mmCIF file of C-alpha atoms in Angstrom:
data_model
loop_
_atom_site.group_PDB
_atom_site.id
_atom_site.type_symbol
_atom_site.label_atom_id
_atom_site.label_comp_id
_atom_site.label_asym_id
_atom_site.label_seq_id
_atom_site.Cartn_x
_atom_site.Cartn_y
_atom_site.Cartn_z
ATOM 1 C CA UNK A 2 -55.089 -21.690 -3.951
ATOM 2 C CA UNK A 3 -51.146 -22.670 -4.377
ATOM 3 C CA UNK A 4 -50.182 -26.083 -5.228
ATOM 4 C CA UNK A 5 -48.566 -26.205 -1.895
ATOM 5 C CA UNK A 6 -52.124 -25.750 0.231
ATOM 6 C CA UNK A 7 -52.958 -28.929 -1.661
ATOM 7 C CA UNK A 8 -52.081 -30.779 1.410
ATOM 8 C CA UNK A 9 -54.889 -29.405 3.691
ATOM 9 C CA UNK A 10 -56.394 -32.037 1.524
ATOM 10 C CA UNK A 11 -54.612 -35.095 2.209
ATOM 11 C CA UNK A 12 -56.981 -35.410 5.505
ATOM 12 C CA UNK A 13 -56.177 -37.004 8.234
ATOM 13 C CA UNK A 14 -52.433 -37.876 7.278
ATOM 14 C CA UNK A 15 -50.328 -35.185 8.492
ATOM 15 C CA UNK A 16 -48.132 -32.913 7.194
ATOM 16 C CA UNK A 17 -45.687 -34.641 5.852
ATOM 17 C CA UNK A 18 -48.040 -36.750 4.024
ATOM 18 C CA UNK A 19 -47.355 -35.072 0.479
ATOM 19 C CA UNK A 20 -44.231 -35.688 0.319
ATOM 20 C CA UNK A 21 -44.214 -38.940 1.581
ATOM 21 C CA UNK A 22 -46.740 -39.275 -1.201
ATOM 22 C CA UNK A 23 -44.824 -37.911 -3.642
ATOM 23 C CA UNK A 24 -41.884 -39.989 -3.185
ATOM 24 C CA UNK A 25 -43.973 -43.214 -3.865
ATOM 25 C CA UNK A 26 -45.113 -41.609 -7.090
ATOM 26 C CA UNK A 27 -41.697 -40.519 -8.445
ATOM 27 C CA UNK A 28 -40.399 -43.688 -8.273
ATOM 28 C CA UNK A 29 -43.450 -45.166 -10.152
ATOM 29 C CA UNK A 30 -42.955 -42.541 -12.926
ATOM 30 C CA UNK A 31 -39.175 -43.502 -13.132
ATOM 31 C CA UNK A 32 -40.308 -46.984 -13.548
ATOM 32 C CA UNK A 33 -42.799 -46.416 -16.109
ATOM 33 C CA UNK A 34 -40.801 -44.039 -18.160
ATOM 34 C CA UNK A 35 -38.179 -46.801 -18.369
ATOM 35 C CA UNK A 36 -35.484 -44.090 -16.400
ATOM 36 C CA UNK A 37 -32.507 -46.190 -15.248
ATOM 37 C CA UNK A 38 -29.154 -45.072 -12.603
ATOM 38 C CA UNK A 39 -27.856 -41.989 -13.126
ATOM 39 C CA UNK A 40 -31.478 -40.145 -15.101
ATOM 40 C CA UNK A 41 -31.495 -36.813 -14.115
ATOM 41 C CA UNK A 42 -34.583 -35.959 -11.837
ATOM 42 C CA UNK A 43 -35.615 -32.641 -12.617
ATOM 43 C CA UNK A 44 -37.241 -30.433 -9.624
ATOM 44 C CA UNK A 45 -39.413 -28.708 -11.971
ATOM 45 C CA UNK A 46 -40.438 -31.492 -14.497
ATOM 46 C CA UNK A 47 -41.177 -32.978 -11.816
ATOM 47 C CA UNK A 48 -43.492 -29.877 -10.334
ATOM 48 C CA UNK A 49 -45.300 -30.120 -13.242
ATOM 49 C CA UNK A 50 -45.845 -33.589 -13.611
ATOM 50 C CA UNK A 51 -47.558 -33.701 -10.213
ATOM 51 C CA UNK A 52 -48.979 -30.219 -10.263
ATOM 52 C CA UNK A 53 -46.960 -29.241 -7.290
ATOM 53 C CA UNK A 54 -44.792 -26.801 -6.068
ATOM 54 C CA UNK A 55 -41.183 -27.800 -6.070
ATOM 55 C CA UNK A 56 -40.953 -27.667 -1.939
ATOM 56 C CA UNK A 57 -42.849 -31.206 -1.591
ATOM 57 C CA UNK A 58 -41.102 -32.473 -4.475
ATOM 58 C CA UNK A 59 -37.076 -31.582 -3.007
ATOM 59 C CA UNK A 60 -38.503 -32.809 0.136
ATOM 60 C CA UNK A 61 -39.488 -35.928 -1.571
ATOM 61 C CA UNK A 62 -36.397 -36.370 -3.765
ATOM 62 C CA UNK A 63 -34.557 -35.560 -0.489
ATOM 63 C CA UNK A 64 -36.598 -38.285 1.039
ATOM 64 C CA UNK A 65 -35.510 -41.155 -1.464
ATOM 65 C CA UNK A 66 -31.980 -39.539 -0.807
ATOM 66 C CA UNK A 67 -32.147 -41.056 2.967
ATOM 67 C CA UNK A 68 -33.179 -44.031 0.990
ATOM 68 C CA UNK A 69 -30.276 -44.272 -1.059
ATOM 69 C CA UNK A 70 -32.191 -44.714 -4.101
ATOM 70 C CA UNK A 71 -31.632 -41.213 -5.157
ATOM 71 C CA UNK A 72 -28.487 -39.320 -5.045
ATOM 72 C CA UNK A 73 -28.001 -35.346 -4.839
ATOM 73 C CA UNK A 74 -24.870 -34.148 -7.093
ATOM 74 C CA UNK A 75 -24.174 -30.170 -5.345
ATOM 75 C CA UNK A 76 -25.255 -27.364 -7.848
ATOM 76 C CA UNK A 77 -26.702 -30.069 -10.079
ATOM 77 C CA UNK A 78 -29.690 -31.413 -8.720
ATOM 78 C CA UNK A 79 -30.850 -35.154 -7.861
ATOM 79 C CA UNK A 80 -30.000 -38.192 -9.609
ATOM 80 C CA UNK A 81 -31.511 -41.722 -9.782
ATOM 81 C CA UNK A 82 -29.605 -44.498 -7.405
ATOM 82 C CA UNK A 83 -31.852 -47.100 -8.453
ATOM 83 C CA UNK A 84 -35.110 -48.288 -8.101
ATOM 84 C CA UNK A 85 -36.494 -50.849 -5.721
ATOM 85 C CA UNK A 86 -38.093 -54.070 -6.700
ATOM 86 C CA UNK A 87 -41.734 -53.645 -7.099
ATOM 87 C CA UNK A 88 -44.185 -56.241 -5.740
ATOM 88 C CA UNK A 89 -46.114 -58.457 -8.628
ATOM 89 C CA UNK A 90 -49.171 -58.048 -7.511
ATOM 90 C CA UNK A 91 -51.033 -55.028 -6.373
ATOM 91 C CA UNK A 92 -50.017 -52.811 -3.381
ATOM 92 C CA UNK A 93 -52.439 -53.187 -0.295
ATOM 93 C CA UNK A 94 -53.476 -49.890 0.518
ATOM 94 C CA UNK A 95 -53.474 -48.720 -3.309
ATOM 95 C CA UNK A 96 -55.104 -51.589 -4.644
ATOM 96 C CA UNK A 97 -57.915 -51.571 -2.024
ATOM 97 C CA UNK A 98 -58.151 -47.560 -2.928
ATOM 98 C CA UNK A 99 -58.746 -48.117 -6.396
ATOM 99 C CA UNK A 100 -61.380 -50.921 -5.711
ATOM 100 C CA UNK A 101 -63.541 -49.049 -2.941
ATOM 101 C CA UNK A 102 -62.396 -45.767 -4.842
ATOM 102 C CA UNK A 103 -62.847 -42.093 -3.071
ATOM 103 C CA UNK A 104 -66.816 -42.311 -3.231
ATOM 104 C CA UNK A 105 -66.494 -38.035 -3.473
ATOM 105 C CA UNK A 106 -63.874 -38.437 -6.721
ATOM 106 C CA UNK A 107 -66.430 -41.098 -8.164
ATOM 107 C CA UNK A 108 -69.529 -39.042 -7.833
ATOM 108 C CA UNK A 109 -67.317 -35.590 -9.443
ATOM 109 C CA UNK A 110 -66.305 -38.202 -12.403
ATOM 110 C CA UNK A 111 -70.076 -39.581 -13.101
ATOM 111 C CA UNK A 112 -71.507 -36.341 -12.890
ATOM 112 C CA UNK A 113 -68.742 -35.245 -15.929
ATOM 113 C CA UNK A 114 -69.165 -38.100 -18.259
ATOM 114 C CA UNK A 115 -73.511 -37.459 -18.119
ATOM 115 C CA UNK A 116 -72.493 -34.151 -18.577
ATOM 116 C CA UNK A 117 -74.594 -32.855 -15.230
ATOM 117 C CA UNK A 118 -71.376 -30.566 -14.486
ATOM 118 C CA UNK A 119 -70.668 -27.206 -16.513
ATOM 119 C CA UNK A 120 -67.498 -27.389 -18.178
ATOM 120 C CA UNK A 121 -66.144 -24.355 -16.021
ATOM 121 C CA UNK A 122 -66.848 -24.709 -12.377
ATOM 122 C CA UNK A 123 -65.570 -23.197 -8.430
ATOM 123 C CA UNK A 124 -64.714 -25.080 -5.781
ATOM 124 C CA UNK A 125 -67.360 -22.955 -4.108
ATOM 125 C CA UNK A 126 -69.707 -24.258 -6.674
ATOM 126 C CA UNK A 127 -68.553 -28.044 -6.629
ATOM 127 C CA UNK A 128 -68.807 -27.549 -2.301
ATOM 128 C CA UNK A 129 -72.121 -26.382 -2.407
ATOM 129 C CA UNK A 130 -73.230 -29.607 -4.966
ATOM 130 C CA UNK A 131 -71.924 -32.160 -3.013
ATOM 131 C CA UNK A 132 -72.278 -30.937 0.582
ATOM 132 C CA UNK A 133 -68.495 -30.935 1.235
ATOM 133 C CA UNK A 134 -66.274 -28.505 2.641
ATOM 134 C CA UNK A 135 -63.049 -27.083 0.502
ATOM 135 C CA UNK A 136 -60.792 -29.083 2.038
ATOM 136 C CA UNK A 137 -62.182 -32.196 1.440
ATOM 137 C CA UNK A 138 -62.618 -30.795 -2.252
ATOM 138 C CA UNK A 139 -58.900 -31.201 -2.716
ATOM 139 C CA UNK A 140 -57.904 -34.786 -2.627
ATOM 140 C CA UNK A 141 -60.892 -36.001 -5.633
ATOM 141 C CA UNK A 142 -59.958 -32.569 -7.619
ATOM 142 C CA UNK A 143 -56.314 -33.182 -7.365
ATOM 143 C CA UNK A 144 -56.825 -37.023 -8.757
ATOM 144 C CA UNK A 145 -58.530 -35.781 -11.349
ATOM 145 C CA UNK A 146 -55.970 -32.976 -11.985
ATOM 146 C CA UNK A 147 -53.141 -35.876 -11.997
ATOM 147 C CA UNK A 148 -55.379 -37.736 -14.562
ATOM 148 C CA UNK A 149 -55.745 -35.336 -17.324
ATOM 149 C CA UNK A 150 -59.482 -34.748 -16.871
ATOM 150 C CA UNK A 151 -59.433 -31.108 -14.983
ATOM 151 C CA UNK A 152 -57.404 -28.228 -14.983
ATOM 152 C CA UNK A 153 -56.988 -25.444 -12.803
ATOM 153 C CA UNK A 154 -57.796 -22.358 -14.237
ATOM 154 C CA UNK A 155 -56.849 -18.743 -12.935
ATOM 155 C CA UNK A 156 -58.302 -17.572 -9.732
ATOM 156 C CA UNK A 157 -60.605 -20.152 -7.981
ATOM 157 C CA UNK A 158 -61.821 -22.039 -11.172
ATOM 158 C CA UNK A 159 -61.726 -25.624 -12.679
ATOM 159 C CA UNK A 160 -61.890 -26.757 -16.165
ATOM 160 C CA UNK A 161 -63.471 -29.923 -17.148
ATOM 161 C CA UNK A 162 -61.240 -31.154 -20.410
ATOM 162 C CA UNK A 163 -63.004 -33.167 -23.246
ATOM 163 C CA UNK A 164 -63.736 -37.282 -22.038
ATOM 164 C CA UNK A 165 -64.687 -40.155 -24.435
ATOM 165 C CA UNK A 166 -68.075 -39.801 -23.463
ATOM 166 C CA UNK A 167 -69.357 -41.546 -26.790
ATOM 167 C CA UNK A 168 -69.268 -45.048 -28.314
ATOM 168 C CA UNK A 169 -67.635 -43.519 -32.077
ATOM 169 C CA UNK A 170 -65.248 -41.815 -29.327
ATOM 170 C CA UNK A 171 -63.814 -44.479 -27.846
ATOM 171 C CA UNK A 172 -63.590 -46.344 -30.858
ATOM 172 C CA UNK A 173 -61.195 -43.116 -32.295
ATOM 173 C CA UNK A 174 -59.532 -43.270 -29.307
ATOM 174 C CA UNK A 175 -58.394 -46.790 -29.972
ATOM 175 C CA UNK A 176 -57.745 -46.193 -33.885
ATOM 176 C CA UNK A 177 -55.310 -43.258 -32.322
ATOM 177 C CA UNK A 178 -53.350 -45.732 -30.627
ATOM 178 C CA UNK A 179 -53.053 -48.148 -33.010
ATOM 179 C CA UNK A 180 -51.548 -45.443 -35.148
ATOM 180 C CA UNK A 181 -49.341 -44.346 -32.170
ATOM 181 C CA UNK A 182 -48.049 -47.295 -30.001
ATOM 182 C CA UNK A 183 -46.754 -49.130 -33.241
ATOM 183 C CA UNK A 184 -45.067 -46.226 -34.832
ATOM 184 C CA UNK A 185 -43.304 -45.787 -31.358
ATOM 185 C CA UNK A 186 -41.628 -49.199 -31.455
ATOM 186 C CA UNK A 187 -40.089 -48.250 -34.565
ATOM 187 C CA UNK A 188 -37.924 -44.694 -32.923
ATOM 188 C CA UNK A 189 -34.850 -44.507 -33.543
ATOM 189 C CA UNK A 190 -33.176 -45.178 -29.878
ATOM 190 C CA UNK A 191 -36.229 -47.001 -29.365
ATOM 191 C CA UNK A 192 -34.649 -49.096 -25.511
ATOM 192 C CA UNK A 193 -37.109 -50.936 -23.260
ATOM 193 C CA UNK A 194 -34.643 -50.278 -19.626
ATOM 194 C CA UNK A 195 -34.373 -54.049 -18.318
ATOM 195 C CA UNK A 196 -35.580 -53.492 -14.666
ATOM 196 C CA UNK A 197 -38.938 -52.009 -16.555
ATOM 197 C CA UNK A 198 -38.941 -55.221 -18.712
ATOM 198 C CA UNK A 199 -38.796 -57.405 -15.840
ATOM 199 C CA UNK A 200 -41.405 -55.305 -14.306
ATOM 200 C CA UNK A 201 -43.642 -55.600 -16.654
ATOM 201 C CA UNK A 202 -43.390 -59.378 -17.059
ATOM 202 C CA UNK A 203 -43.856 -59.760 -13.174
ATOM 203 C CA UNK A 204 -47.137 -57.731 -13.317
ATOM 204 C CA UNK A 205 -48.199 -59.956 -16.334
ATOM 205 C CA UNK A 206 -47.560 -63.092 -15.290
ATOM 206 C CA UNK A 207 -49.451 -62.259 -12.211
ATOM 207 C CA UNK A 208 -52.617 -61.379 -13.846
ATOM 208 C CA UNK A 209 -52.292 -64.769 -15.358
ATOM 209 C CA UNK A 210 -51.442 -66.599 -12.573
ATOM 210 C CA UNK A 211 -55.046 -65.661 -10.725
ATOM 211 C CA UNK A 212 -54.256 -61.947 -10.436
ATOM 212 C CA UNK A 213 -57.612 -61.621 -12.903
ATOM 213 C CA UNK A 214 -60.056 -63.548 -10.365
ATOM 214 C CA UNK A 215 -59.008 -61.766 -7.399
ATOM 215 C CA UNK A 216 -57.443 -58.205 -7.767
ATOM 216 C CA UNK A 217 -59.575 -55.607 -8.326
ATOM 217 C CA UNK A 218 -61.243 -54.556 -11.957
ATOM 218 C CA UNK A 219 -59.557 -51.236 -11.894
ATOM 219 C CA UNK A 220 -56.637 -52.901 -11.263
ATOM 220 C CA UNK A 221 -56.222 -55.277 -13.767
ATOM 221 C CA UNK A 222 -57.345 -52.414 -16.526
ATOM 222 C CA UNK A 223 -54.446 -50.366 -14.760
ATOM 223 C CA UNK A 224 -51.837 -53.089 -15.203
ATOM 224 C CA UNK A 225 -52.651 -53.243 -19.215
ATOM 225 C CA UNK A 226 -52.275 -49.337 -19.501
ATOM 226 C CA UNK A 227 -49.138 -49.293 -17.335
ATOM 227 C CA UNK A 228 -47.916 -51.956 -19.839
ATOM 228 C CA UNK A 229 -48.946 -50.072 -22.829
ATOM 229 C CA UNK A 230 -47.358 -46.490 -21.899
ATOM 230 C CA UNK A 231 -44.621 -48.377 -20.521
ATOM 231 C CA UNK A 232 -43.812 -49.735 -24.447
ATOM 232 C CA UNK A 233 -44.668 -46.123 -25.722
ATOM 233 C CA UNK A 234 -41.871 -44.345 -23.300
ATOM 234 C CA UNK A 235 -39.196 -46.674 -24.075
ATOM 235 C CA UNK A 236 -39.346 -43.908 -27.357
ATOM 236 C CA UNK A 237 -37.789 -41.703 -25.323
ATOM 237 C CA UNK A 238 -40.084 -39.379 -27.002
ATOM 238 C CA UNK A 239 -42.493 -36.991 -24.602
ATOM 239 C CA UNK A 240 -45.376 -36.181 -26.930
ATOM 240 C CA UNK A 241 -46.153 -39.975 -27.896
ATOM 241 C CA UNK A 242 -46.308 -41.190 -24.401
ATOM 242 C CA UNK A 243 -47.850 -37.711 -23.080
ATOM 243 C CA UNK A 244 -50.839 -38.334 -25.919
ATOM 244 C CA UNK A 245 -51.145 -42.298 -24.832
ATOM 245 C CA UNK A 246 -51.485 -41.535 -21.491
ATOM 246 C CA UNK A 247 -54.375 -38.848 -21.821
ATOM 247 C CA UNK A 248 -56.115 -40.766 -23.947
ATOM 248 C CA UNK A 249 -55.625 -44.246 -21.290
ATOM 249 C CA UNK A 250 -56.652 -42.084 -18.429
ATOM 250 C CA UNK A 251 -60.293 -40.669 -20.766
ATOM 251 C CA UNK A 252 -60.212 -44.466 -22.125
ATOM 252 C CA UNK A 253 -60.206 -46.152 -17.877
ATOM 253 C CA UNK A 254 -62.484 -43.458 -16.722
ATOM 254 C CA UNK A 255 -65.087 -44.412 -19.175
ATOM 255 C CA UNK A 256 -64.605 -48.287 -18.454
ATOM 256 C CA UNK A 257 -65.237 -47.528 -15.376
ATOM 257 C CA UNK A 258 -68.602 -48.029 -15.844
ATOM 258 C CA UNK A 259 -69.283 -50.840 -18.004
ATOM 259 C CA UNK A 260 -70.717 -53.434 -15.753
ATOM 260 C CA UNK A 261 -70.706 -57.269 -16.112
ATOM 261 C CA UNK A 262 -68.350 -60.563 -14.955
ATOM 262 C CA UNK A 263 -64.619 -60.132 -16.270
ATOM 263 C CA UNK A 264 -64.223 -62.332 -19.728
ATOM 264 C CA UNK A 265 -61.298 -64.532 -18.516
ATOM 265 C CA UNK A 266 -60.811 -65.900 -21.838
ATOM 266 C CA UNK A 267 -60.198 -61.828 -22.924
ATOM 267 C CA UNK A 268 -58.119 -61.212 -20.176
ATOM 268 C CA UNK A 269 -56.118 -64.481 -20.633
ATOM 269 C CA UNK A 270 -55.561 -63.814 -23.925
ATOM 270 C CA UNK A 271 -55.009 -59.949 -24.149
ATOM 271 C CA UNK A 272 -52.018 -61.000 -21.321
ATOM 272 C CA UNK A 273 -50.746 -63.053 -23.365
ATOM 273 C CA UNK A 274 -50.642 -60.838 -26.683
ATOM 274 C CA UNK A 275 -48.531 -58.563 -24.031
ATOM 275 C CA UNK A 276 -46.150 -60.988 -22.937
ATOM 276 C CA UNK A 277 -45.313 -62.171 -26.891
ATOM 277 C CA UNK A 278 -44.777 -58.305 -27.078
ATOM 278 C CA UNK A 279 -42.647 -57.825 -24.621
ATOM 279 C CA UNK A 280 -40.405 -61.217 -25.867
ATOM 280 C CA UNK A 281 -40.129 -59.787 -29.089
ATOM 281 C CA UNK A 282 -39.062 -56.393 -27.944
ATOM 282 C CA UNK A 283 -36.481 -58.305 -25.837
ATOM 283 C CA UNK A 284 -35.268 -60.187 -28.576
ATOM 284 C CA UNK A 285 -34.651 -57.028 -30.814
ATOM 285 C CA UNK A 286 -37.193 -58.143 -33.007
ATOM 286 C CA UNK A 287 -39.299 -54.404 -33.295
ATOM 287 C CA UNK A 288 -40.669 -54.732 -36.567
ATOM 288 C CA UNK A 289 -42.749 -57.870 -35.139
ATOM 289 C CA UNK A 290 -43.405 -56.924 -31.811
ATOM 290 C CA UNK A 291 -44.974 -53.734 -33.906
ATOM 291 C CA UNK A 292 -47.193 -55.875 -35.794
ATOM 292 C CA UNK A 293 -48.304 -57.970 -32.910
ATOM 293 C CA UNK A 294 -49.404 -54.642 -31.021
ATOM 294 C CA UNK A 295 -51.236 -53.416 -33.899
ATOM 295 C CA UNK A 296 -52.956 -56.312 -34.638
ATOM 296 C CA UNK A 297 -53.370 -56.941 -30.569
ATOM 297 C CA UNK A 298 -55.323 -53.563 -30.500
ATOM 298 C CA UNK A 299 -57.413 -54.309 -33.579
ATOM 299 C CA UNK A 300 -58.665 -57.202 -32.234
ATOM 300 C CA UNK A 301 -59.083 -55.350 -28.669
ATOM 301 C CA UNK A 302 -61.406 -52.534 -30.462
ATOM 302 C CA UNK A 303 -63.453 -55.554 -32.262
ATOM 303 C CA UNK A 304 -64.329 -57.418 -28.733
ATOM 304 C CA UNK A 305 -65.315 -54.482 -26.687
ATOM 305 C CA UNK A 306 -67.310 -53.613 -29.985
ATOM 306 C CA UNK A 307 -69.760 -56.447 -29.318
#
């Protein structure tokens, strides 16, 4: 299958609902990439990013174009206008998604982690397991595609890629990035873009302000990763933020199932190591805010040790 009969699996929603789709996410990875007015929006980074063809993604880009948030320059592609102001708290559709999550895309990702699925499996196979058709294979395979965790192969086939399944795992995956995220603070050209700054701070303070009591789990976990890759692409270098990110997405997936009442004093507190980050950055001070973030995920690894 072709990245553009993806769609038959966005059910229910049309044919134009890719795109539409699409459009959403490109802004969100200009935001957290830290790309300001006038960043070159490449048809075919872009393809890959998403795992798309580049029809949905010109019809997209041509989408934000109506907009005016993107502008096309003739024999040179499409350009970022600018990017709209992003609500504080959690959108209503996405946040109630990630709470209630695709109950399909949750079963696929259990199954992986107890390690009931073959590493190397058919979406014949996977629609025989689950009692699904194809087509409604798509939209939980595609996620999961998006995440890092599967990978088309050749033909018909899916691969499964590695997950911090175990406890000594996870705990490498967190001595990774406190090797990583600190050492990207200190790049030379190292700029946090404003707009992302103020971003940031919004999505912070809201978690503070009650956003941990009332949003869903997933997505207060997914407002401290956005924060944390948001830091590690203001590098401005690809294979820092590319390895942060895959190890965030193995990192959430596994979190997904620890159960138990949120730790507010945690929460308080690990919002409030960000927000003394994200000062420090601001004030040019690097060196510290490096420290801080080290330190910050030090003490992270020790609680969820216990």
């Amino acid at each position: 299958m072709g990245p553009d009969e993806a769609r038959g699996g966005e059910e229910g929603r049309g044919r134009d609902a890719l795109p539409d789709r699409l459009a959403t996410e490109i802004l969100q990875h200009a935001r957290h990439a830290g790309l300001g007015p006038g960043a070159h929006l490449r048809e075919q980074a872009l393809a890959e990013a998403f795992r798309v063809s580049r029809t949905p993604i010109r019809q997209a880009l041509e989408m934000l174009a109506a907009q005016d948030l993107v502008e096309r320059h003739r024999h040179r592609g499409f350009f970022l206008k600018a990017l709209p102001t992003e609500p504080a708290g959690p959108a209503p559709g996405a946040a109630a998604a990630e709470a209630g999550e695709d109950p399909l895309y949750a079963r696929i990702a259990e199954d992986h982690l107890d390690e009931r699925l073959p590493a190397r499996v058919t979406e014949s196979e996977l629609a025989r397991r689950y009692g699904v058709t194809r087509t409604r294979l798509q939209r939980p395979l595609a996620r999961l595609a998006r995440e890092g965790l599967l990978e088309r192969l050749p033909g018909q086939g899916w691969e499964f890629l590695p997950v911090l399944r175990s406890p000594e795992a996870y705990e490498q995956g967190y001595r990774f990035r406190a090797l990583i995220e600190p050492a990207a603070l200190m790049e030379a050209g190292y700029a946090l873009a404003p707009e992302t700054a103020a971003h940031l701070r919004a999505r912070l303070r809201a978690v503070l302000d009650g956003g941990w009591k009332t949003w869903p789990r997933t997505e207060v976990q997914r407002t401290g990763a956005e924060f944390h890759e948001a830091i590690v692409a203001a590098s401005g270098n690809p294979f820092l933020l590319e390895s942060i990110r895959r190890v965030n997405r193995m990192r959430l997936l596994l979190e997904r199932r620890i159960s138990g009442a949120t730790d507010r004093e945690r929460l308080i507190r690990t919002n409030e190591d960000h927000l003394r980050i994200l000062d420090m950055i601001e004030a040019g001070d690097r060196e510290g805010a490096s420290h801080v973030l080290r330190a910050h995920l030090w003490q992270e690894l020790r609680v969820k040790r216990c």
